[in-house]
Tab-separated table of C-alpha atoms in Angstrom:
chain	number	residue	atom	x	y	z
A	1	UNK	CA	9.118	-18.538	30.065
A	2	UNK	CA	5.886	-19.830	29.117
A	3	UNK	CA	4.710	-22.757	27.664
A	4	UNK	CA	5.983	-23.166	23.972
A	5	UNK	CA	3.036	-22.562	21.814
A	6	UNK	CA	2.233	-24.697	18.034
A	7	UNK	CA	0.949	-22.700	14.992
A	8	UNK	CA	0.661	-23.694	11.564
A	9	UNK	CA	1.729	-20.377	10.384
A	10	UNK	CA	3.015	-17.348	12.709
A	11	UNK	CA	2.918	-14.139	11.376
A	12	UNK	CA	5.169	-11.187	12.307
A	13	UNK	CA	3.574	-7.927	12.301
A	14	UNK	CA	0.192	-7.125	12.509
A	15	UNK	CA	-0.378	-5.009	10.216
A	16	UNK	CA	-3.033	-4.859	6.762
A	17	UNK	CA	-1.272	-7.530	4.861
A	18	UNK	CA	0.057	-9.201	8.247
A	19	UNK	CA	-3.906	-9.534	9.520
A	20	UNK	CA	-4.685	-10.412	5.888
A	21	UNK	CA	-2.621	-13.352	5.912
A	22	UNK	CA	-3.627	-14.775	8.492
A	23	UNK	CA	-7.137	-14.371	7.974
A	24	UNK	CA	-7.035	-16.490	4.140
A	25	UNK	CA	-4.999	-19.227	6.025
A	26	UNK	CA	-7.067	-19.408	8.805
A	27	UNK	CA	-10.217	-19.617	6.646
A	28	UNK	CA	-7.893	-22.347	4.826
A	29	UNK	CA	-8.272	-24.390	8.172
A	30	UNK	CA	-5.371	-23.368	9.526
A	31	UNK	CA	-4.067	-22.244	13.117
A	32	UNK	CA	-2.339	-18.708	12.929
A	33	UNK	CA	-0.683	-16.471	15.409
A	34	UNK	CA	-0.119	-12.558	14.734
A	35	UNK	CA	3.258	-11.103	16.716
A	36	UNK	CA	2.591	-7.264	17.090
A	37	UNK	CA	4.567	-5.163	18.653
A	38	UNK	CA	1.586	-2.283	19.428
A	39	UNK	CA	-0.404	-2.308	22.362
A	40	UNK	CA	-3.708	-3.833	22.059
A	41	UNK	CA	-5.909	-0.843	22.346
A	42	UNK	CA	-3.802	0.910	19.831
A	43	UNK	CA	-3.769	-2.540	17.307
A	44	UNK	CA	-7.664	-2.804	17.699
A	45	UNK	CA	-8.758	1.277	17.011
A	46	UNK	CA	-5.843	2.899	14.935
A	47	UNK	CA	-5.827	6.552	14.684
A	48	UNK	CA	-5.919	8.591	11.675
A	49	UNK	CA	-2.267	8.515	10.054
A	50	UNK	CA	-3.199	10.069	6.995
A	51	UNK	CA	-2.625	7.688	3.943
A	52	UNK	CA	-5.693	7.054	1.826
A	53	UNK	CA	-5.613	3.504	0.114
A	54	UNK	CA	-6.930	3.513	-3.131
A	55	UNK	CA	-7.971	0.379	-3.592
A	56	UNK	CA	-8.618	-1.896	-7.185
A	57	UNK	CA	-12.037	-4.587	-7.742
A	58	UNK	CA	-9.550	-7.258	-7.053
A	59	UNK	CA	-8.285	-6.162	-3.666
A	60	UNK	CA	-11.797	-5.470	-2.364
A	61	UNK	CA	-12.410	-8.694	-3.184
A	62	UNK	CA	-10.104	-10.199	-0.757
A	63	UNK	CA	-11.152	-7.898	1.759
A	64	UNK	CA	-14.583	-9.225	1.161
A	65	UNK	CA	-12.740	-12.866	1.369
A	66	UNK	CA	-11.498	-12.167	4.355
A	67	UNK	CA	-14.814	-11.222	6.290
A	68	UNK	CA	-12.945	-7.443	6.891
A	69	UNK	CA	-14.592	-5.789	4.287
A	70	UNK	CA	-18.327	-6.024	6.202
A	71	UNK	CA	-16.409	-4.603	9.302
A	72	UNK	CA	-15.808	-1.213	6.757
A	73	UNK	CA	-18.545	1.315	6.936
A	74	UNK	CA	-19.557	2.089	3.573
A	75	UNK	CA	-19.809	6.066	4.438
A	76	UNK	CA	-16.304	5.635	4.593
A	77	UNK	CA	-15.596	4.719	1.210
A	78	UNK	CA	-15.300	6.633	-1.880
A	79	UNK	CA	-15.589	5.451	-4.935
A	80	UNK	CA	-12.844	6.821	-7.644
A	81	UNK	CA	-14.206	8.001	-10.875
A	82	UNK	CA	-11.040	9.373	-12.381
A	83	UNK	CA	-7.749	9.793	-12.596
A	84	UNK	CA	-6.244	12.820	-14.054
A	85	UNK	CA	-2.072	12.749	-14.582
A	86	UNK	CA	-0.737	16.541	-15.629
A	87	UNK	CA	2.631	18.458	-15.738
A	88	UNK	CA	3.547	21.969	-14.868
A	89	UNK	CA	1.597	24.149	-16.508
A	90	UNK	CA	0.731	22.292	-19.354
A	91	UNK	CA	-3.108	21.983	-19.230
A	92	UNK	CA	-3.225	18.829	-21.296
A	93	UNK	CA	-4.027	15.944	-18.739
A	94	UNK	CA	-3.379	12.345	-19.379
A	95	UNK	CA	-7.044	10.721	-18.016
A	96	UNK	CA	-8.283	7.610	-16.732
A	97	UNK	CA	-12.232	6.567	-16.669
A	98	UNK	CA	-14.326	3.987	-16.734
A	99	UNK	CA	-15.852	4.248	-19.872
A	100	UNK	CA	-16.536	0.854	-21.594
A	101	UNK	CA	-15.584	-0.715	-18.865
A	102	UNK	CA	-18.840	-1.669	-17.415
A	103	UNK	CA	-18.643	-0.569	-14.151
A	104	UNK	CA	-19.014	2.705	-11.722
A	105	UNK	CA	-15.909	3.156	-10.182
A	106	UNK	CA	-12.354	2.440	-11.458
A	107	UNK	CA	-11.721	1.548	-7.324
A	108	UNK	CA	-12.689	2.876	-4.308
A	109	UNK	CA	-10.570	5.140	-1.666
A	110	UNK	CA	-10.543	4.246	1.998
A	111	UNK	CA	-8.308	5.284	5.208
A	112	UNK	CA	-5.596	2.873	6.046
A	113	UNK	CA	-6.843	3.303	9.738
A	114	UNK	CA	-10.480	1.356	8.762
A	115	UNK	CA	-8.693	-1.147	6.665
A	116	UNK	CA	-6.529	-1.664	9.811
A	117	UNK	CA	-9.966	-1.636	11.680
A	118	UNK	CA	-12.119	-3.931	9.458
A	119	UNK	CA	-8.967	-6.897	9.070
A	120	UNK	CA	-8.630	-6.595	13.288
A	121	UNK	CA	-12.383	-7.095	13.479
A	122	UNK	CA	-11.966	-9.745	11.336
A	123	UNK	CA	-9.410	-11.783	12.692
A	124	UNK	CA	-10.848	-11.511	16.132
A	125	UNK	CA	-13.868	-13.294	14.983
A	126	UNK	CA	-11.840	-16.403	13.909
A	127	UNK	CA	-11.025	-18.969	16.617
A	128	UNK	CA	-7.844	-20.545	14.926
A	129	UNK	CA	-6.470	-16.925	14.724
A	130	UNK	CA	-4.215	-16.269	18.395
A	131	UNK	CA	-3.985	-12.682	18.202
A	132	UNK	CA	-0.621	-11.398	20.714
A	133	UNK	CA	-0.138	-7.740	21.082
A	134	UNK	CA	2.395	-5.888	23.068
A	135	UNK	CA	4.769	-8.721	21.179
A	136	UNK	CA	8.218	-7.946	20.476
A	137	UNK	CA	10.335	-10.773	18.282
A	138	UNK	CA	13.846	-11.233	19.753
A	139	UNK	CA	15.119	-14.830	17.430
A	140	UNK	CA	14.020	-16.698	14.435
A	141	UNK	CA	15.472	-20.606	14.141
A	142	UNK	CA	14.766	-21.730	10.955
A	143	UNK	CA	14.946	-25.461	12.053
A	144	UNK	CA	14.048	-28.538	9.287
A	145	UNK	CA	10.456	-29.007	10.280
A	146	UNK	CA	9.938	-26.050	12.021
A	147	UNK	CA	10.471	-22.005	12.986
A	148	UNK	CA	11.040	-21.600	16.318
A	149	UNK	CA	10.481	-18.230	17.249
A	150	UNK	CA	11.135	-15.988	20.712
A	151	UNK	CA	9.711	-13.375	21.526
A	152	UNK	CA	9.218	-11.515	24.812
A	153	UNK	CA	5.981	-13.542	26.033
A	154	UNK	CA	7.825	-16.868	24.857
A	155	UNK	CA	8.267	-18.990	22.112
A	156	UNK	CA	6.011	-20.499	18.624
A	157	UNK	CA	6.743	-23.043	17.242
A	158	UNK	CA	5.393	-22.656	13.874
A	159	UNK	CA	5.624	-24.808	10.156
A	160	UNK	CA	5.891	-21.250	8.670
A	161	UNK	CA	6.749	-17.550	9.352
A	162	UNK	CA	5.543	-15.358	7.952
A	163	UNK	CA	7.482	-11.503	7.783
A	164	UNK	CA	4.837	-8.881	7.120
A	165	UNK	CA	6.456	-6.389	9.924
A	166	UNK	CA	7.833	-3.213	6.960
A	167	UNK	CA	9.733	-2.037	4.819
A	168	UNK	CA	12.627	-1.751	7.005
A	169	UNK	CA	11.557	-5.743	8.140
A	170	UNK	CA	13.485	-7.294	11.451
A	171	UNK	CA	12.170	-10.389	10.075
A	172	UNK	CA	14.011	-9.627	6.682
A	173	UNK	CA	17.526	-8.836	8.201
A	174	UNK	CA	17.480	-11.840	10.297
A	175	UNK	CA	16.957	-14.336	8.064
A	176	UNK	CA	20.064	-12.669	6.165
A	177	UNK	CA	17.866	-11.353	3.458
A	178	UNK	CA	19.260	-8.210	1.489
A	179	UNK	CA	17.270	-5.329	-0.475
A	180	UNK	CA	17.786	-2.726	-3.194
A	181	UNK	CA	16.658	0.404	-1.189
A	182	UNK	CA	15.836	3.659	-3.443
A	183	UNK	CA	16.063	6.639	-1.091
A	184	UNK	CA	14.191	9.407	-3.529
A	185	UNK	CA	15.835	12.015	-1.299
A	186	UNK	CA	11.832	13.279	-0.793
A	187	UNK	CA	9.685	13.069	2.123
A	188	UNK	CA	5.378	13.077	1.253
A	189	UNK	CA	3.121	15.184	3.795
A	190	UNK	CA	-0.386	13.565	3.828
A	191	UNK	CA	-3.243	14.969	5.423
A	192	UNK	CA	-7.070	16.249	5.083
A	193	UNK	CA	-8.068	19.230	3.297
A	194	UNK	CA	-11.571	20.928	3.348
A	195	UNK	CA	-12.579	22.647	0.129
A	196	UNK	CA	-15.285	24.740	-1.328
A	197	UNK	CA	-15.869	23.277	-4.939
A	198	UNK	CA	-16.406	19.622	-5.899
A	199	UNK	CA	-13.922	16.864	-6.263
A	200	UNK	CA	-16.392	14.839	-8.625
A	201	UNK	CA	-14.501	12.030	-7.377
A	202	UNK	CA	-11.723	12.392	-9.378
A	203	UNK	CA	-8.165	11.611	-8.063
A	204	UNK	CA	-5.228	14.467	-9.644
A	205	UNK	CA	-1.637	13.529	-9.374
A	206	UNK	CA	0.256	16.644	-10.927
A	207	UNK	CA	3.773	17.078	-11.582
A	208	UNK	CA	4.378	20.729	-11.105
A	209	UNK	CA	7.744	22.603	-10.621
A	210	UNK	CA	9.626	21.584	-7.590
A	211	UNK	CA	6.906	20.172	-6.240
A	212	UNK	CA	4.522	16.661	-6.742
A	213	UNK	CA	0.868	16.787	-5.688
A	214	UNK	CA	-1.672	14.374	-5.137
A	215	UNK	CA	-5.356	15.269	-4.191
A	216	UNK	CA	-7.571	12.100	-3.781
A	217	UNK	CA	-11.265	13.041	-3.392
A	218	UNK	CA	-12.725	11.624	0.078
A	219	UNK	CA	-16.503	11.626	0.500
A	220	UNK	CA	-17.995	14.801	1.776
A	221	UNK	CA	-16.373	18.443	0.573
A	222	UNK	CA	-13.075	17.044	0.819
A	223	UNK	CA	-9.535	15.427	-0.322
A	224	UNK	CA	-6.639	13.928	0.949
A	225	UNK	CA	-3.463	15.492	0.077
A	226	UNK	CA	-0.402	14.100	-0.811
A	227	UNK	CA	2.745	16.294	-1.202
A	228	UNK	CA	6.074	15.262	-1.905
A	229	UNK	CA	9.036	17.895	-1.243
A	230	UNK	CA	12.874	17.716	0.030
A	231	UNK	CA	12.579	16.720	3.452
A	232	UNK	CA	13.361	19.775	5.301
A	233	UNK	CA	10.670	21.937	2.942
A	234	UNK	CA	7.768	19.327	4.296
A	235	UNK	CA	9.060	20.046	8.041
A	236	UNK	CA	8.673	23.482	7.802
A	237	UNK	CA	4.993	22.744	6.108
A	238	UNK	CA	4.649	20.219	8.871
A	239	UNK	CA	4.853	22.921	11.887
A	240	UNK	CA	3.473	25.863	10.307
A	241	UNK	CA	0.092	27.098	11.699
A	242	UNK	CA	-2.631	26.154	10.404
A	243	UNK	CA	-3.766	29.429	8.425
A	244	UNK	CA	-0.494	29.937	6.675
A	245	UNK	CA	-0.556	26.209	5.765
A	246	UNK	CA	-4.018	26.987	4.451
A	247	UNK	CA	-2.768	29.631	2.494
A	248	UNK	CA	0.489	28.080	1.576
A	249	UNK	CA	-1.371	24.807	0.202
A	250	UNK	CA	-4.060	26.521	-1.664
A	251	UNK	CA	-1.118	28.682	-3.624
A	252	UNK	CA	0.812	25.315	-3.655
A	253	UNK	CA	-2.237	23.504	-5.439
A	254	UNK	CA	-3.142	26.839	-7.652
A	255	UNK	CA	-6.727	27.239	-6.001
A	256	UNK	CA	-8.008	24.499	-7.821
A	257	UNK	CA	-10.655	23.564	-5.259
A	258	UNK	CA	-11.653	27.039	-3.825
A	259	UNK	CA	-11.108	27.785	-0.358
A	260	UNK	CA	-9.223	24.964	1.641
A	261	UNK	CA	-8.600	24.292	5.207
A	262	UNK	CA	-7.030	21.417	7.268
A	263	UNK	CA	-9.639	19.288	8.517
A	264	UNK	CA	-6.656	16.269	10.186
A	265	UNK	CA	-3.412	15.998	11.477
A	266	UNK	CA	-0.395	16.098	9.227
A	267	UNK	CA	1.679	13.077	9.174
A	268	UNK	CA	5.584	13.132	7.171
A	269	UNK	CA	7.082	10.294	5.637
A	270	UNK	CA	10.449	9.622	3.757
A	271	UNK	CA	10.043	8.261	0.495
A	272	UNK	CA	12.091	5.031	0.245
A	273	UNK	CA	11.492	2.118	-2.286
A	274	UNK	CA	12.753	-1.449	-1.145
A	275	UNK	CA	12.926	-4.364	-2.948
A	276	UNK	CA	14.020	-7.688	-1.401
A	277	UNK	CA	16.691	-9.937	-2.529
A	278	UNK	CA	14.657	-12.714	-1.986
A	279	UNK	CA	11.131	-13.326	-0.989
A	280	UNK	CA	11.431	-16.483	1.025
A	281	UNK	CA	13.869	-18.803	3.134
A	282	UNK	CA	13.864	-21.898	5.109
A	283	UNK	CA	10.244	-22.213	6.473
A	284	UNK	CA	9.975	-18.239	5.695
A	285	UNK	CA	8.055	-16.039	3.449
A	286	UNK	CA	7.786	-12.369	3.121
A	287	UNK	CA	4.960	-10.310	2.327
A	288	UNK	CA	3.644	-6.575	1.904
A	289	UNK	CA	6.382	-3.940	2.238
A	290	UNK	CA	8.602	-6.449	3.704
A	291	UNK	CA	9.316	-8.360	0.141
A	292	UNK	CA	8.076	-5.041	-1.822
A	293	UNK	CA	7.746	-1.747	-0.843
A	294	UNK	CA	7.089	0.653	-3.932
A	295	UNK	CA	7.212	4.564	-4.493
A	296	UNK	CA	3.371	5.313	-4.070
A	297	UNK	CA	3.200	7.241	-7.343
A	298	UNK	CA	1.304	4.386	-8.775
A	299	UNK	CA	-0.858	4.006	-5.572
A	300	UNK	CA	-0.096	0.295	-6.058
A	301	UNK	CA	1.610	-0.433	-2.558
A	302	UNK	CA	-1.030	-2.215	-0.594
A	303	UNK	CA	-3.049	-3.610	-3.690
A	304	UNK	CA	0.711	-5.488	-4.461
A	305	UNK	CA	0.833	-6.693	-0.856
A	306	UNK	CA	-2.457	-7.595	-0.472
A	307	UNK	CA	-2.067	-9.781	-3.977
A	308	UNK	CA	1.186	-10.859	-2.346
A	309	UNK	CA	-0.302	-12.625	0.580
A	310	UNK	CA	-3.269	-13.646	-1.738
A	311	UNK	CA	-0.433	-16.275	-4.050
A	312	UNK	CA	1.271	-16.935	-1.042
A	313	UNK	CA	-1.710	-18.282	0.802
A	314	UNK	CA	-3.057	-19.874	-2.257
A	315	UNK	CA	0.333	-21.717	-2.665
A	316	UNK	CA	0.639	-23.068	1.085
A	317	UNK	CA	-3.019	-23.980	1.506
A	318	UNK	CA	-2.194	-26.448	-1.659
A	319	UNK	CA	0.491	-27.794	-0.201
A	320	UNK	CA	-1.156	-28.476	2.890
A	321	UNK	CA	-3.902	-30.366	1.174
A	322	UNK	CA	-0.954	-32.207	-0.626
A	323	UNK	CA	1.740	-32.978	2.062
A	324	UNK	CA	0.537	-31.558	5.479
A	325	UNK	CA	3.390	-29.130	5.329
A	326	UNK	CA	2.866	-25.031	5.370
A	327	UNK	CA	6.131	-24.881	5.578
A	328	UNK	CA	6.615	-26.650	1.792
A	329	UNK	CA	9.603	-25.397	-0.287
A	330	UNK	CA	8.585	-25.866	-3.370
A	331	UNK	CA	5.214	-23.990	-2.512
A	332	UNK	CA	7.299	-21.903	-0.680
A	333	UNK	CA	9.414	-21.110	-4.403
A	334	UNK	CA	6.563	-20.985	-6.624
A	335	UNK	CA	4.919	-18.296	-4.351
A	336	UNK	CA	8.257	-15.886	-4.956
A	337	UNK	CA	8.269	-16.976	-8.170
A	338	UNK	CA	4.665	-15.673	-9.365
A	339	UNK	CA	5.526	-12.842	-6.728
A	340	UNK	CA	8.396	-11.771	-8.692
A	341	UNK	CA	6.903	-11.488	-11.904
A	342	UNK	CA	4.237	-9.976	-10.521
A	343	UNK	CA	6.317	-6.724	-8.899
A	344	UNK	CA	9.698	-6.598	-10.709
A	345	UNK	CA	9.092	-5.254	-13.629
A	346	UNK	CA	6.447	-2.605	-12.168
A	347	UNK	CA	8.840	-2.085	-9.369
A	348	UNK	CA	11.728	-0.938	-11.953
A	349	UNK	CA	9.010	1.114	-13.893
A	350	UNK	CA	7.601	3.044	-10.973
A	351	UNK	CA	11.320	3.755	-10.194
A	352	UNK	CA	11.427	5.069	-13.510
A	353	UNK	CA	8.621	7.078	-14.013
A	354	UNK	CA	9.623	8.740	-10.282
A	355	UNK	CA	12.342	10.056	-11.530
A	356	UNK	CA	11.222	11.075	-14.967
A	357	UNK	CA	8.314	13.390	-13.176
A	358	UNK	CA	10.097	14.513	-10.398
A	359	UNK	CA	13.031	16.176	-12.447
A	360	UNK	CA	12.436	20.090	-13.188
A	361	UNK	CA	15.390	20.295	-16.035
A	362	UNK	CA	14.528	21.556	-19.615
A	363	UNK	CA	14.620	17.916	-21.341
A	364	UNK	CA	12.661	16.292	-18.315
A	365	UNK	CA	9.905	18.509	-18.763
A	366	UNK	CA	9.220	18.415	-22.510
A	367	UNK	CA	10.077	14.723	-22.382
A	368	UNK	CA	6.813	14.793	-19.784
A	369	UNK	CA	4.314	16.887	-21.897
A	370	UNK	CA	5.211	15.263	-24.891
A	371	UNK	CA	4.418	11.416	-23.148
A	372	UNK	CA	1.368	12.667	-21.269
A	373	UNK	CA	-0.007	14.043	-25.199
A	374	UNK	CA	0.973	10.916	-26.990
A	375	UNK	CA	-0.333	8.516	-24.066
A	376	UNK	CA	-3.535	10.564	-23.994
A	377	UNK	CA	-4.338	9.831	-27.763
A	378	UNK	CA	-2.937	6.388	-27.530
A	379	UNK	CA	-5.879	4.494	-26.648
A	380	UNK	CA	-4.580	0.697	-26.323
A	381	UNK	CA	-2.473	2.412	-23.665
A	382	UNK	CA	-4.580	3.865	-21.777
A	383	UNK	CA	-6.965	0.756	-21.909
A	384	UNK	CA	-4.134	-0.787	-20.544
A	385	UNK	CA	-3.694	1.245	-17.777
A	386	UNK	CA	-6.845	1.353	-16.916
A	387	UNK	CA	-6.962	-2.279	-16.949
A	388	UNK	CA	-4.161	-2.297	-14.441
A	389	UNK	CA	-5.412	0.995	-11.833
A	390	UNK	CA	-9.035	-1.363	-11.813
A	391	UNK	CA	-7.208	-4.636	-11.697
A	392	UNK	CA	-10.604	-6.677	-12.079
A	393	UNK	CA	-8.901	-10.236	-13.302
A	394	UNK	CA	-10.179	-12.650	-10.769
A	395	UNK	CA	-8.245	-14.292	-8.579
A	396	UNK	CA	-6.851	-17.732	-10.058
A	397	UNK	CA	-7.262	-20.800	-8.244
């Protein structure tokens, strides 16, 4: 075994939130080291795995914070005009703009695999950041004044861990931390579609008949689509060749946008909502989909992690200046505690509204064109919204 290596904060998983982390408390002055279990080549230039990230003012600016958003070509990013919310057939959206709100965009849409890119960039460029791929965790010791934690190139010794490593966490299950886990009984299909007419940069989530589709404009003649079906419907989509899927998908969306054709790989995944019992133990804090992971319906999912690991850093980097201790436990508690309110209540409520829209009976579906009318003309409530899709509140100190 190596020589036992001392971090102020070690963070499991190396992911978007994970390399987010460690960037803010590394530009906090302290030392960090990222566990990832991914080769490096495939940690430092992720492929395409389909998900778009739409992301709100207040998340781009902690990419900015961070250093990642510079590593982000801006030909990569598109900015989201509006969002349009319908139901079956019933051609009376519920929209979103920017109007009166000052600004161009209500966010901006960019692949998860340059977000992955730009934090990787990042962190490489900061020399208190020890970045160890092709690292799998095998213990966590949660010891008084420190984590000790082995892994298959040794052991850190850290003040605090940090779990960003999924929804499904290691780091969450050993540290005896339970979590409510929704299964929606739906897997989501995301991938690339060509198309003849515009987008105009607006993003359509529609609620149609056995079926839920997403198409968020990218830049260029093109959208990202999301569908959500039973699991073994999206496998079949999943294989099919690529002109019946081109057929199959423009019937599926009604021909909305003209000709389409697959321009990207198709990637599946099961639609699961976790929610952990807890978002911290001794010398232990989770973050991202590890303390939260939410039903993507509200496209909130990495904006909520990335504000996550925003309080949490903000919380230990005070303590530090306090006591000398990233490990603090009251720091530690007021982080879950402004974390909590934060995600409970839209947790429950995205919960909520996924099952409301993704029901086909007769009450579910007037219940949805009559909210989508009334919401529509209710204009404190969609200011509201609005407020929340742009999130543009700075951060607090």
């Amino acid at each position: 075994m190596s020589d036992i290596q001392q971090t102020d904060v070690a963070v499991i998983g190396g992911g978007p939130v994970g390399l987010a982390t460690a960037l803010l408390m590394a530009r906090g002055g302290l030392s960090v080291t990222v566990l990832e279990r991914a080769p490096l080549d495939t940690w430092s230039e992720p492929g395409f795995d389909g998900r778009e990230i739409a992301l709100t003012h207040h998340s781009v600016r902690l990419l900015e914070q961070t250093g990642a958003w510079a590593h982000i070509p801006q030909a990569v990013v598109c900015p989201l005009k509006e969002a349009r919310i319908e139901t079956g057939s019933f051609r009376h959206p519920l929209t979103f703009d920017t109007r009166g709100e000052g600004v161009d965009a209500l966010g901006w849409l960019v692949s998860n695999n340059h977000i992955r890119r730009g934090l990787f960039a990042a962190a490489q460029h900061m020399s208190n950041i020890t970045l160890q791929p092709g690292t799998a965790v095998q213990t966590i010791r949660q010891g008084q004044d420190y984590a000790a934690v082995h892994h298959t190139g040794g052991q850190v010794n850290a003040k605090l861990v940090v779990g960003a490593d999924g929804r499904f966490s290691p780091t969450r299950q050993r540290a005896g931390i339970g979590a409510i886990v929704h299964d929606f009984g739906k897997s989501m299909m995301v991938c690339r579609m060509a198309h003849e007419s515009p987008h105009h940069n607006v993003a359509l989530q529609w609620f149609d008949e056995g079926q839920t589709i997403a198409l968020l404009p990218v830049n260029g003649m093109a959208s990202s689509l999301v569908l959500t079906l039973p699991p073994q419907e999206i496998e079949a989509l999943a294989h099919m060749p690529r002109e019946a899927f081109n057929a199959e998908i423009m019937r599926r969306v009604g021909n909305r946008l003209g000709a389409m054709r697959l321009v990207s790989t198709r990637h599946v995944y099961p639609l699961k909502g976790v929610y952990a019992h807890r978002f911290t133990a001794r010398r232990l804090a989770l973050v991202g989909d590890a303390a939260v992971g939410m039903h993507p319906i509200t496209a909130h999912g990495f904006n909520l992690g990335l504000k996550g690991q925003d309080i949490l850093a903000r919380q230990v980097l005070a303590a530090v200046a306090n006591n000398g201790d990233a490990g603090n436990p009251a720091a530690l508690r007021a982080f879950e505690r402004q974390h909590r309110k934060a995600t409970a209540l839209l947790f429950a409520g995205t919960n909520g509204i996924a099952s409301l829209y993704t029901h086909d009976g007769p009450p579910f579906r007037q219940i949805r064109e009559g909210c989508l009318r009334m919401a529509d003309r209710f204009s404190p409530f969609k200011k509201a919204v609005t407020s929340l899709l742009m999130d543009r509140q700075p951060s607090t100190p």
